[in-house]
Short mmCIF file of C-alpha atoms in Angstrom, two decimals:
data_model
loop_
_atom_site.label_atom_id
_atom_site.label_comp_id
_atom_site.label_asym_id
_atom_site.label_seq_id
_atom_site.Cartn_x
_atom_site.Cartn_y
_atom_site.Cartn_z
CA UNK A 143 110.05 101.34 67.71
CA UNK A 144 111.57 98.08 66.59
CA UNK A 145 114.99 99.43 67.57
CA UNK A 146 113.79 100.68 70.92
CA UNK A 147 112.48 97.38 72.27
CA UNK A 148 115.71 95.36 72.01
CA UNK A 149 117.55 98.23 73.65
CA UNK A 150 115.11 98.27 76.55
CA UNK A 151 115.43 94.52 76.99
CA UNK A 152 119.20 94.60 76.92
CA UNK A 153 119.36 96.72 80.05
CA UNK A 154 118.50 93.79 82.23
CA UNK A 155 117.17 93.80 85.70
CA UNK A 156 119.97 95.91 87.00
CA UNK A 157 119.05 98.97 84.97
CA UNK A 158 118.37 102.17 86.83
CA UNK A 159 115.50 104.59 86.48
CA UNK A 160 116.25 108.15 85.36
CA UNK A 161 116.57 109.41 88.97
CA UNK A 162 116.54 113.04 87.93
CA UNK A 163 116.22 115.20 84.86
CA UNK A 164 112.65 116.34 84.34
CA UNK A 165 111.77 114.26 87.39
CA UNK A 166 113.08 117.05 89.65
CA UNK A 167 110.74 119.51 87.92
CA UNK A 168 107.90 117.13 88.73
CA UNK A 169 109.12 116.99 92.33
CA UNK A 170 108.69 120.77 92.42
CA UNK A 171 105.17 120.43 90.97
CA UNK A 172 104.31 117.80 93.59
CA UNK A 173 105.78 120.10 96.25
CA UNK A 174 103.32 122.88 95.37
CA UNK A 175 100.29 120.66 94.72
CA UNK A 176 100.59 118.72 97.99
CA UNK A 177 100.85 121.97 99.94
CA UNK A 178 97.57 123.03 98.35
CA UNK A 179 95.95 119.69 99.16
CA UNK A 180 97.18 118.29 102.48
CA UNK A 181 98.83 121.46 103.74
CA UNK A 182 95.52 123.26 103.31
CA UNK A 183 93.59 120.30 104.73
CA UNK A 184 95.76 120.25 107.85
CA UNK A 185 95.16 123.94 108.46
CA UNK A 186 91.37 123.76 108.32
CA UNK A 187 91.37 123.46 112.12
CA UNK A 188 91.54 127.27 112.15
CA UNK A 189 88.01 127.30 110.73
CA UNK A 190 86.77 124.69 113.22
CA UNK A 191 86.07 127.14 116.04
CA UNK A 192 84.59 129.68 113.61
CA UNK A 193 82.16 127.11 112.23
CA UNK A 194 81.11 125.97 115.72
CA UNK A 195 80.33 129.56 116.73
CA UNK A 196 78.61 130.57 113.47
CA UNK A 197 76.46 127.49 112.86
CA UNK A 198 75.99 126.69 116.58
CA UNK A 199 76.51 122.98 115.98
CA UNK A 200 78.34 120.28 117.94
CA UNK A 201 82.01 119.50 117.51
CA UNK A 202 81.07 116.16 115.98
CA UNK A 203 78.89 117.77 113.30
CA UNK A 204 81.58 120.30 112.37
CA UNK A 205 84.22 117.54 112.26
CA UNK A 206 82.35 115.89 109.40
CA UNK A 207 83.36 118.79 107.11
CA UNK A 208 87.08 118.03 107.18
CA UNK A 209 86.51 114.29 107.38
CA UNK A 210 84.28 114.36 104.31
CA UNK A 211 86.96 116.23 102.37
CA UNK A 212 89.67 113.77 103.42
CA UNK A 213 87.49 110.75 102.71
CA UNK A 214 86.41 112.12 99.31
CA UNK A 215 90.04 112.72 98.34
CA UNK A 216 90.90 109.13 99.15
CA UNK A 217 87.64 107.65 97.83
CA UNK A 218 88.09 109.25 94.39
CA UNK A 219 91.80 108.40 94.12
CA UNK A 220 91.12 105.12 92.21
CA UNK A 221 89.03 107.15 89.77
CA UNK A 222 91.97 109.49 89.26
CA UNK A 223 94.36 106.54 88.78
CA UNK A 224 92.03 104.80 86.32
CA UNK A 225 91.48 107.99 84.31
CA UNK A 226 95.23 108.56 84.14
CA UNK A 227 95.72 104.98 82.91
CA UNK A 228 93.12 105.57 80.20
CA UNK A 229 93.68 109.25 79.33
CA UNK A 230 96.26 112.03 79.69
CA UNK A 231 97.56 112.50 83.25
CA UNK A 232 98.18 116.20 82.62
CA UNK A 233 94.54 117.04 81.95
CA UNK A 234 93.26 114.89 84.81
CA UNK A 235 95.43 116.77 87.33
CA UNK A 236 94.46 120.16 85.90
CA UNK A 237 90.77 119.23 86.11
CA UNK A 238 91.29 118.27 89.75
CA UNK A 239 92.85 121.67 90.44
CA UNK A 240 89.78 123.42 89.01
CA UNK A 241 87.43 121.36 91.18
CA UNK A 242 89.50 121.94 94.32
CA UNK A 243 89.35 125.70 93.90
CA UNK A 244 85.69 125.69 92.87
CA UNK A 245 84.65 123.75 95.99
CA UNK A 246 86.28 126.27 98.35
CA UNK A 247 84.82 129.24 96.48
CA UNK A 248 81.33 127.76 96.71
CA UNK A 249 81.91 126.96 100.40
CA UNK A 250 82.40 130.67 101.08
CA UNK A 251 78.70 131.15 100.27
CA UNK A 252 77.43 128.31 102.48
CA UNK A 253 74.40 128.94 104.69
CA UNK A 254 74.28 125.55 106.44
CA UNK A 255 76.52 122.61 107.22
CA UNK A 256 75.14 120.55 104.34
CA UNK A 257 76.50 123.14 101.92
CA UNK A 258 79.96 122.79 103.49
CA UNK A 259 79.73 118.99 103.31
CA UNK A 260 79.00 119.17 99.58
CA UNK A 261 81.47 121.94 98.67
CA UNK A 262 84.52 121.64 100.94
CA UNK A 263 83.83 117.93 101.33
CA UNK A 264 82.67 116.37 98.08
CA UNK A 265 83.64 118.87 95.33
CA UNK A 266 87.05 119.89 96.70
CA UNK A 267 87.65 116.30 97.83
CA UNK A 268 87.01 115.04 94.30
CA UNK A 269 89.49 117.59 92.98
CA UNK A 270 92.13 116.59 95.52
CA UNK A 271 91.61 112.93 94.57
CA UNK A 272 92.29 113.68 90.90
CA UNK A 273 95.47 115.57 91.82
CA UNK A 274 97.33 113.72 94.55
CA UNK A 275 97.64 110.08 93.46
CA UNK A 276 98.50 110.81 89.78
CA UNK A 277 101.14 113.35 90.82
CA UNK A 278 102.72 110.96 93.34
CA UNK A 279 102.78 108.05 90.87
CA UNK A 280 104.29 110.28 88.17
CA UNK A 281 107.13 111.35 90.45
CA UNK A 282 107.76 107.78 91.68
CA UNK A 283 108.00 106.58 88.08
CA UNK A 284 110.88 108.99 87.48
CA UNK A 285 113.02 107.75 90.39
CA UNK A 286 114.42 104.44 91.58
CA UNK A 287 117.39 104.80 93.91
CA UNK A 288 116.34 108.24 95.20
CA UNK A 289 112.61 107.59 95.23
CA UNK A 290 112.11 108.03 98.99
CA UNK A 291 114.23 111.19 99.04
CA UNK A 292 112.27 112.64 96.11
CA UNK A 293 109.00 111.95 97.90
CA UNK A 294 110.39 113.33 101.17
CA UNK A 295 111.42 116.58 99.50
CA UNK A 296 108.07 116.91 97.75
CA UNK A 297 106.04 116.05 100.84
CA UNK A 298 108.06 118.50 102.96
CA UNK A 299 105.77 121.14 101.48
CA UNK A 300 102.97 119.81 103.68
CA UNK A 301 104.90 120.70 106.82
CA UNK A 302 106.09 124.00 105.34
CA UNK A 303 102.58 124.98 104.34
CA UNK A 304 101.24 123.91 107.75
CA UNK A 305 103.81 126.20 109.35
CA UNK A 306 102.76 129.11 107.12
CA UNK A 307 99.04 128.46 106.64
CA UNK A 308 97.90 128.33 110.27
CA UNK A 309 98.83 131.92 111.21
CA UNK A 310 97.94 133.07 107.69
CA UNK A 311 94.47 131.55 107.87
CA UNK A 312 93.96 133.01 111.33
CA UNK A 313 94.88 136.44 109.96
CA UNK A 314 92.56 136.02 106.96
CA UNK A 315 89.67 134.99 109.21
CA UNK A 316 90.17 138.05 111.41
CA UNK A 317 90.42 140.41 108.44
CA UNK A 318 87.78 138.99 106.09
CA UNK A 319 85.77 136.55 108.28
CA UNK A 320 85.68 132.86 107.41
CA UNK A 321 83.76 133.52 104.18
CA UNK A 322 86.38 135.84 102.77
CA UNK A 323 89.17 133.51 103.89
CA UNK A 324 87.62 130.53 102.05
CA UNK A 325 87.19 132.66 98.92
CA UNK A 326 90.90 133.52 98.98
CA UNK A 327 91.84 129.87 99.56
CA UNK A 328 89.76 128.88 96.53
CA UNK A 329 91.74 131.25 94.34
CA UNK A 330 94.97 129.97 95.86
CA UNK A 331 94.01 126.39 94.98
CA UNK A 332 93.90 127.24 91.28
CA UNK A 333 97.70 127.23 91.38
CA UNK A 334 97.42 123.45 91.06
CA UNK A 335 96.66 123.97 87.34
CA UNK A 336 100.22 125.03 86.34
CA UNK A 337 101.56 122.13 88.44
CA UNK A 338 99.55 119.71 86.32
CA UNK A 339 100.65 121.48 83.14
CA UNK A 340 104.27 120.55 83.93
CA UNK A 341 103.45 116.88 83.37
CA UNK A 342 104.60 116.07 79.85
CA UNK A 343 101.73 115.37 77.46
CA UNK A 344 101.26 111.73 76.58
CA UNK A 345 101.77 110.43 73.10
CA UNK A 346 98.87 108.12 72.55
CA UNK A 347 100.15 104.66 71.76
CA UNK A 348 98.55 101.58 70.38
CA UNK A 349 98.90 99.81 73.73
CA UNK A 350 95.50 100.86 75.14
CA UNK A 351 93.74 99.90 71.92
CA UNK A 352 95.56 96.60 71.96
CA UNK A 353 94.39 95.88 75.48
CA UNK A 354 90.83 96.81 74.56
CA UNK A 355 90.91 94.48 71.59
CA UNK A 356 92.40 91.60 73.52
CA UNK A 357 90.01 92.02 76.43
CA UNK A 358 87.13 91.79 74.00
CA UNK A 359 88.52 88.56 72.65
CA UNK A 360 89.19 87.05 76.08
CA UNK A 361 86.21 88.36 78.08
CA UNK A 362 84.11 90.58 75.87
CA UNK A 363 83.36 92.68 78.92
CA UNK A 364 83.77 96.29 79.87
CA UNK A 365 84.28 95.19 83.47
CA UNK A 366 87.44 93.36 82.47
CA UNK A 367 88.93 96.55 81.09
CA UNK A 368 87.83 98.57 84.12
CA UNK A 369 89.39 95.97 86.39
CA UNK A 370 92.65 96.21 84.47
CA UNK A 371 92.82 99.97 84.88
CA UNK A 372 91.87 99.85 88.57
CA UNK A 373 94.15 96.86 89.36
CA UNK A 374 91.33 95.12 91.23
CA UNK A 375 93.19 91.75 91.38
CA UNK A 376 95.32 93.35 94.11
CA UNK A 377 92.35 93.01 96.44
CA UNK A 378 92.90 89.23 96.45
CA UNK A 379 96.59 89.41 97.39
CA UNK A 380 97.28 89.00 101.11
CA UNK A 381 100.39 91.26 101.37
CA UNK A 382 98.59 94.18 99.74
CA UNK A 383 95.44 93.74 101.84
CA UNK A 384 97.48 93.48 105.06
CA UNK A 385 99.43 96.62 104.26
CA UNK A 386 96.29 98.50 103.28
CA UNK A 387 94.62 97.53 106.58
CA UNK A 388 97.65 98.77 108.51
CA UNK A 389 97.64 102.13 106.72
CA UNK A 390 93.87 102.43 107.21
CA UNK A 391 94.25 102.00 110.98
CA UNK A 392 97.04 104.57 110.92
CA UNK A 393 94.81 106.93 108.99
CA UNK A 394 92.10 106.89 111.70
CA UNK A 395 94.32 108.73 114.15
CA UNK A 396 96.92 110.43 111.97
CA UNK A 397 94.92 113.57 111.12
CA UNK A 398 93.19 114.05 114.49
CA UNK A 399 95.87 116.43 115.90
CA UNK A 400 95.65 118.58 112.80
CA UNK A 401 91.89 118.87 113.16
CA UNK A 402 91.58 119.29 116.94
CA UNK A 403 94.92 120.32 118.47
CA UNK A 404 94.17 124.01 117.92
CA UNK A 405 90.76 123.66 119.59
CA UNK A 406 92.33 121.63 122.44
CA UNK A 407 95.00 124.28 122.99
CA UNK A 408 92.41 127.04 123.20
CA UNK A 409 90.25 124.95 125.54
CA UNK A 410 93.08 124.52 128.06
CA UNK A 411 93.60 128.27 128.19
CA UNK A 412 96.10 129.28 125.53
CA UNK A 413 95.45 132.25 123.23
CA UNK A 414 94.37 131.94 119.60
CA UNK A 415 97.83 132.71 118.27
CA UNK A 416 99.52 130.44 120.81
CA UNK A 417 97.24 127.62 119.69
CA UNK A 418 97.92 128.33 116.02
CA UNK A 419 101.68 128.46 116.68
CA UNK A 420 101.59 124.96 118.19
CA UNK A 421 100.49 123.59 114.80
CA UNK A 422 102.97 125.81 112.99
CA UNK A 423 105.81 124.45 115.14
CA UNK A 424 104.70 120.88 114.47
CA UNK A 425 104.69 121.73 110.78
CA UNK A 426 108.29 122.95 111.01
CA UNK A 427 109.57 119.68 112.46
CA UNK A 428 107.35 117.85 109.97
CA UNK A 429 109.49 119.34 107.20
CA UNK A 430 112.70 118.19 108.85
CA UNK A 431 111.25 114.72 109.44
CA UNK A 432 110.26 114.20 105.81
CA UNK A 433 113.63 115.24 104.40
CA UNK A 434 115.71 113.43 107.03
CA UNK A 435 113.65 110.26 106.70
CA UNK A 436 113.87 110.29 102.91
CA UNK A 437 117.65 110.75 102.98
CA UNK A 438 118.25 108.12 105.65
CA UNK A 439 115.88 105.58 104.07
CA UNK A 440 117.66 105.74 100.72
CA UNK A 441 120.98 104.87 102.38
CA UNK A 442 119.72 101.29 102.53
CA UNK A 443 120.88 100.48 106.05
CA UNK A 444 117.43 99.28 107.11
CA UNK A 445 114.37 97.92 105.34
CA UNK A 446 111.77 100.56 104.56
CA UNK A 447 108.99 98.59 106.26
CA UNK A 448 110.98 98.49 109.51
CA UNK A 449 111.63 102.24 109.40
CA UNK A 450 107.95 102.85 108.70
CA UNK A 451 107.00 100.74 111.73
CA UNK A 452 109.36 102.68 113.97
CA UNK A 453 108.08 106.11 112.95
CA UNK A 454 104.45 104.97 113.14
CA UNK A 455 104.87 103.68 116.69
CA UNK A 456 106.55 106.88 117.85
CA UNK A 457 103.88 109.04 116.20
CA UNK A 458 101.11 107.11 117.98
CA UNK A 459 102.80 107.47 121.35
CA UNK A 460 103.30 111.22 120.94
CA UNK A 461 99.63 111.68 119.96
CA UNK A 462 98.69 110.07 123.27
CA UNK A 463 101.05 112.41 125.12
CA UNK A 464 99.62 115.60 123.58
CA UNK A 465 96.76 116.06 126.11
CA UNK A 466 98.92 114.79 128.99
CA UNK A 467 101.54 117.45 128.32
CA UNK A 468 98.98 120.25 128.67
CA UNK A 469 97.30 119.02 131.88
CA UNK A 470 99.61 121.18 134.00
CA UNK A 471 98.97 124.20 131.80
CA UNK A 472 102.57 124.19 130.58
CA UNK A 473 102.80 125.65 127.09
CA UNK A 474 106.42 124.53 126.81
CA UNK A 475 105.52 120.87 127.45
CA UNK A 476 102.76 120.97 124.85
CA UNK A 477 105.17 122.56 122.38
CA UNK A 478 107.87 119.90 122.90
CA UNK A 479 105.46 117.00 122.36
CA UNK A 480 104.00 118.76 119.31
CA UNK A 481 107.50 119.15 117.85
CA UNK A 482 108.26 115.45 118.37
CA UNK A 483 104.92 114.41 116.90
CA UNK A 484 105.47 116.65 113.90
CA UNK A 485 108.87 115.07 113.19
CA UNK A 486 107.57 111.49 113.40
CA UNK A 487 104.41 112.16 111.42
CA UNK A 488 106.49 113.74 108.68
CA UNK A 489 109.08 110.95 108.71
CA UNK A 490 106.54 108.20 108.06
CA UNK A 491 104.66 109.88 105.19
CA UNK A 492 107.02 109.27 102.27
CA UNK A 493 107.68 105.73 103.51
CA UNK A 494 103.96 104.87 103.30
CA UNK A 495 104.12 105.42 99.54
CA UNK A 496 107.67 104.14 98.97
CA UNK A 497 106.77 100.72 100.42
CA UNK A 498 103.92 100.19 97.92
CA UNK A 499 106.13 99.29 94.88
CA UNK A 500 107.98 96.77 97.05
CA UNK A 501 104.69 94.98 97.74
CA UNK A 502 103.01 95.12 94.32
CA UNK A 503 105.83 95.94 91.87
CA UNK A 504 106.38 99.08 89.81
CA UNK A 505 103.96 98.14 87.01
CA UNK A 506 100.92 98.14 89.29
CA UNK A 507 101.96 101.17 91.33
CA UNK A 508 99.39 103.66 89.98
CA UNK A 509 96.41 101.38 90.58
CA UNK A 510 97.78 100.21 93.93
CA UNK A 511 98.07 103.78 95.20
CA UNK A 512 94.54 104.55 94.08
CA UNK A 513 93.05 101.50 95.78
CA UNK A 514 95.05 102.22 98.94
CA UNK A 515 93.59 105.71 99.09
CA UNK A 516 90.09 104.34 98.47
CA UNK A 517 90.20 101.72 101.22
CA UNK A 518 91.68 104.06 103.81
CA UNK A 519 89.06 106.71 102.99
CA UNK A 520 86.64 104.99 105.39
CA UNK A 521 89.22 105.32 108.15
CA UNK A 522 89.78 108.98 107.31
CA UNK A 523 86.04 109.54 107.48
CA UNK A 524 85.90 107.96 110.94
CA UNK A 525 88.82 109.69 112.66
CA UNK A 526 87.79 113.31 113.21
CA UNK A 527 84.06 112.64 113.93
CA UNK A 528 85.01 109.95 116.45
CA UNK A 529 87.37 112.43 118.08
CA UNK A 530 84.63 115.07 118.10
CA UNK A 531 82.13 112.59 119.57
CA UNK A 532 84.50 111.70 122.40
CA UNK A 533 84.98 115.40 123.09
CA UNK A 534 81.22 115.95 123.24
CA UNK A 535 80.86 113.03 125.68
CA UNK A 536 83.81 113.80 127.96
CA UNK A 537 83.95 117.58 127.62
CA UNK A 538 87.63 117.62 126.61
CA UNK A 539 90.00 116.15 124.02
CA UNK A 540 92.00 113.80 126.26
CA UNK A 541 90.10 110.65 125.28
CA UNK A 542 90.11 111.78 121.64
CA UNK A 543 93.90 111.89 121.44
CA UNK A 544 94.32 108.67 123.42
CA UNK A 545 92.07 106.74 121.06
CA UNK A 546 93.67 108.34 117.99
CA UNK A 547 97.16 107.35 119.14
CA UNK A 548 95.93 103.83 119.89
CA UNK A 549 94.76 103.38 116.30
CA UNK A 550 98.15 104.51 114.98
CA UNK A 551 99.98 101.97 117.17
CA UNK A 552 97.50 99.28 116.12
CA UNK A 553 98.49 99.98 112.53
CA UNK A 554 102.07 99.15 113.40
CA UNK A 555 101.05 95.85 114.95
CA UNK A 556 99.20 94.98 111.75
CA UNK A 557 102.34 95.59 109.66
CA UNK A 558 104.15 92.95 111.70
CA UNK A 559 101.92 90.29 110.09
CA UNK A 560 103.24 91.05 106.58
CA UNK A 561 105.09 88.15 104.89
CA UNK A 562 108.86 88.30 105.38
CA UNK A 563 108.48 91.17 107.86
CA UNK A 564 111.21 89.87 110.16
CA UNK A 565 113.65 89.18 107.33
CA UNK A 566 116.75 91.37 107.22
CA UNK A 567 116.55 91.69 103.43
CA UNK A 568 113.71 92.68 101.16
CA UNK A 569 112.09 89.74 99.35
CA UNK A 570 112.16 89.75 95.53
CA UNK A 571 109.71 92.27 94.10
CA UNK A 572 106.57 90.59 92.76
CA UNK A 573 106.19 90.21 89.03
CA UNK A 574 103.03 91.36 87.35
CA UNK A 575 102.17 88.16 85.48
CA UNK A 576 103.74 85.71 83.11
CA UNK A 577 104.27 86.95 79.54
CA UNK A 578 101.26 85.01 78.34
CA UNK A 579 99.05 86.49 81.01
CA UNK A 580 100.36 89.96 80.34
CA UNK A 581 99.22 89.73 76.75
CA UNK A 582 95.68 89.45 78.10
CA UNK A 583 96.07 91.83 81.02
CA UNK A 584 96.05 95.54 81.64
CA UNK A 585 98.61 98.06 80.35
CA UNK A 586 101.47 98.97 82.65
CA UNK A 587 101.12 102.19 84.55
CA UNK A 588 104.58 103.39 83.63
CA UNK A 589 103.81 102.93 79.96
CA UNK A 590 100.82 105.20 80.45
CA UNK A 591 102.88 107.71 82.43
CA UNK A 592 105.81 107.92 80.02
CA UNK A 593 103.62 107.32 76.96
CA UNK A 594 106.01 105.31 74.86
CA UNK A 595 104.39 102.81 72.49
CA UNK A 596 105.97 99.62 73.69
CA UNK A 597 104.98 96.13 74.80
CA UNK A 598 103.52 95.91 78.31
CA UNK A 599 106.61 94.03 79.48
CA UNK A 600 108.94 96.78 78.18
CA UNK A 601 108.81 99.50 80.85
CA UNK A 602 110.60 102.30 79.05
CA UNK A 603 111.05 105.96 79.99
CA UNK A 604 110.93 108.84 77.53
CA UNK A 605 114.02 110.50 78.97
CA UNK A 606 116.41 107.58 79.24
CA UNK A 607 114.82 104.85 77.16
CA UNK A 608 115.83 102.43 79.89
CA UNK A 609 113.84 99.77 81.60
CA UNK A 610 112.76 100.63 85.12
CA UNK A 611 113.67 97.76 87.45
CA UNK A 612 111.28 96.23 89.90
CA UNK A 613 113.96 94.93 92.23
CA UNK A 614 115.69 98.14 93.33
CA UNK A 615 113.85 100.12 95.97
CA UNK A 616 116.55 101.02 98.45
#
């Protein structure tokens, strides 16, 4: 270890991350796991009409099922990040996969909406929270120059699964009713376990024990150690809070089409399969948007925050146009707007995560992603029920989509207030702390991910033994 540290330091700030190797295997694991989290979550609109008819409840009450699941996934993300900082990421992700499948299996036996809130919402949501953020942070730690492309390729599974899951779920509901369909989806979710198993086991280092010992000397408090794992000091930094607020506003309206577009399409007179195909088509362009955006972003012609603002604005506008396009009863117009929305919504997704290291630095990436998911969970909880409430009041989904699109555009306006937003070049990436402060602070996330026993200022990778830079995010 004494030979490894000087080597890591000698790389300098210009050193590159591994940008490949086992990282591409992890991209494949993230590809599958995200399809079984967000791809499945997006396709739950197929069950919306079935739940309304079976339980004879309002659209608002049924909307709380999907919103609870989304909010739970985001609410428990800091827990997943903190557990991965303290323990083995592999086992945390595999545990999340078990909970995700268990929640859907239990939901198949539900006799009232409360059961669905607790199973599909809380239990599966907890599992999704333990899976998504650790998997994303693990992949991001293995890439530097091609980070956005890697995320775009991995997140393309969400669009691909949306394209495949909507007609598949409709078929399962018709063949086995909604109970049988949920039972099958629970078994399908257990495929997250082998995805987590692909994460290389951590070699326990002395770094966590060192931090525990030093925190006892400096504070003597368990809260100090918990704060270090959760990266709570980020909550007092204006750039991070501004960005988190912008993403939270975006999150209010982002998922509304995936929850209610199928129901809207059926309400205006289209058949069940026509309505399901609208979402499938949007999922197809979602795939193209994620890959194209990741490739173009990594070319470095424009700042990532500017590209994110552009795609967010376009996505909000197309959400507003969704009900307008179907007023004349034209299926072709609805399909075109759905295709454009799918492309823009896919294009912005990988950028949301790729911008985070530029704001907080690589070392605090795991905790920053967890806190981001936690804060935006309230917005995710609000979106679909608000849309359902507006539908109950007005009798249609026009106002629902208009308000949802307005929140997305408002998120863009919030991003404009970020420091250095109008600069043509990215500002220097923030440093974690001074060396003296680091000795008393929390362990670096990348040291936990790659599990090499090194000093908290020596961000080394197991594959390359090189220092991951904090100033290269193009």
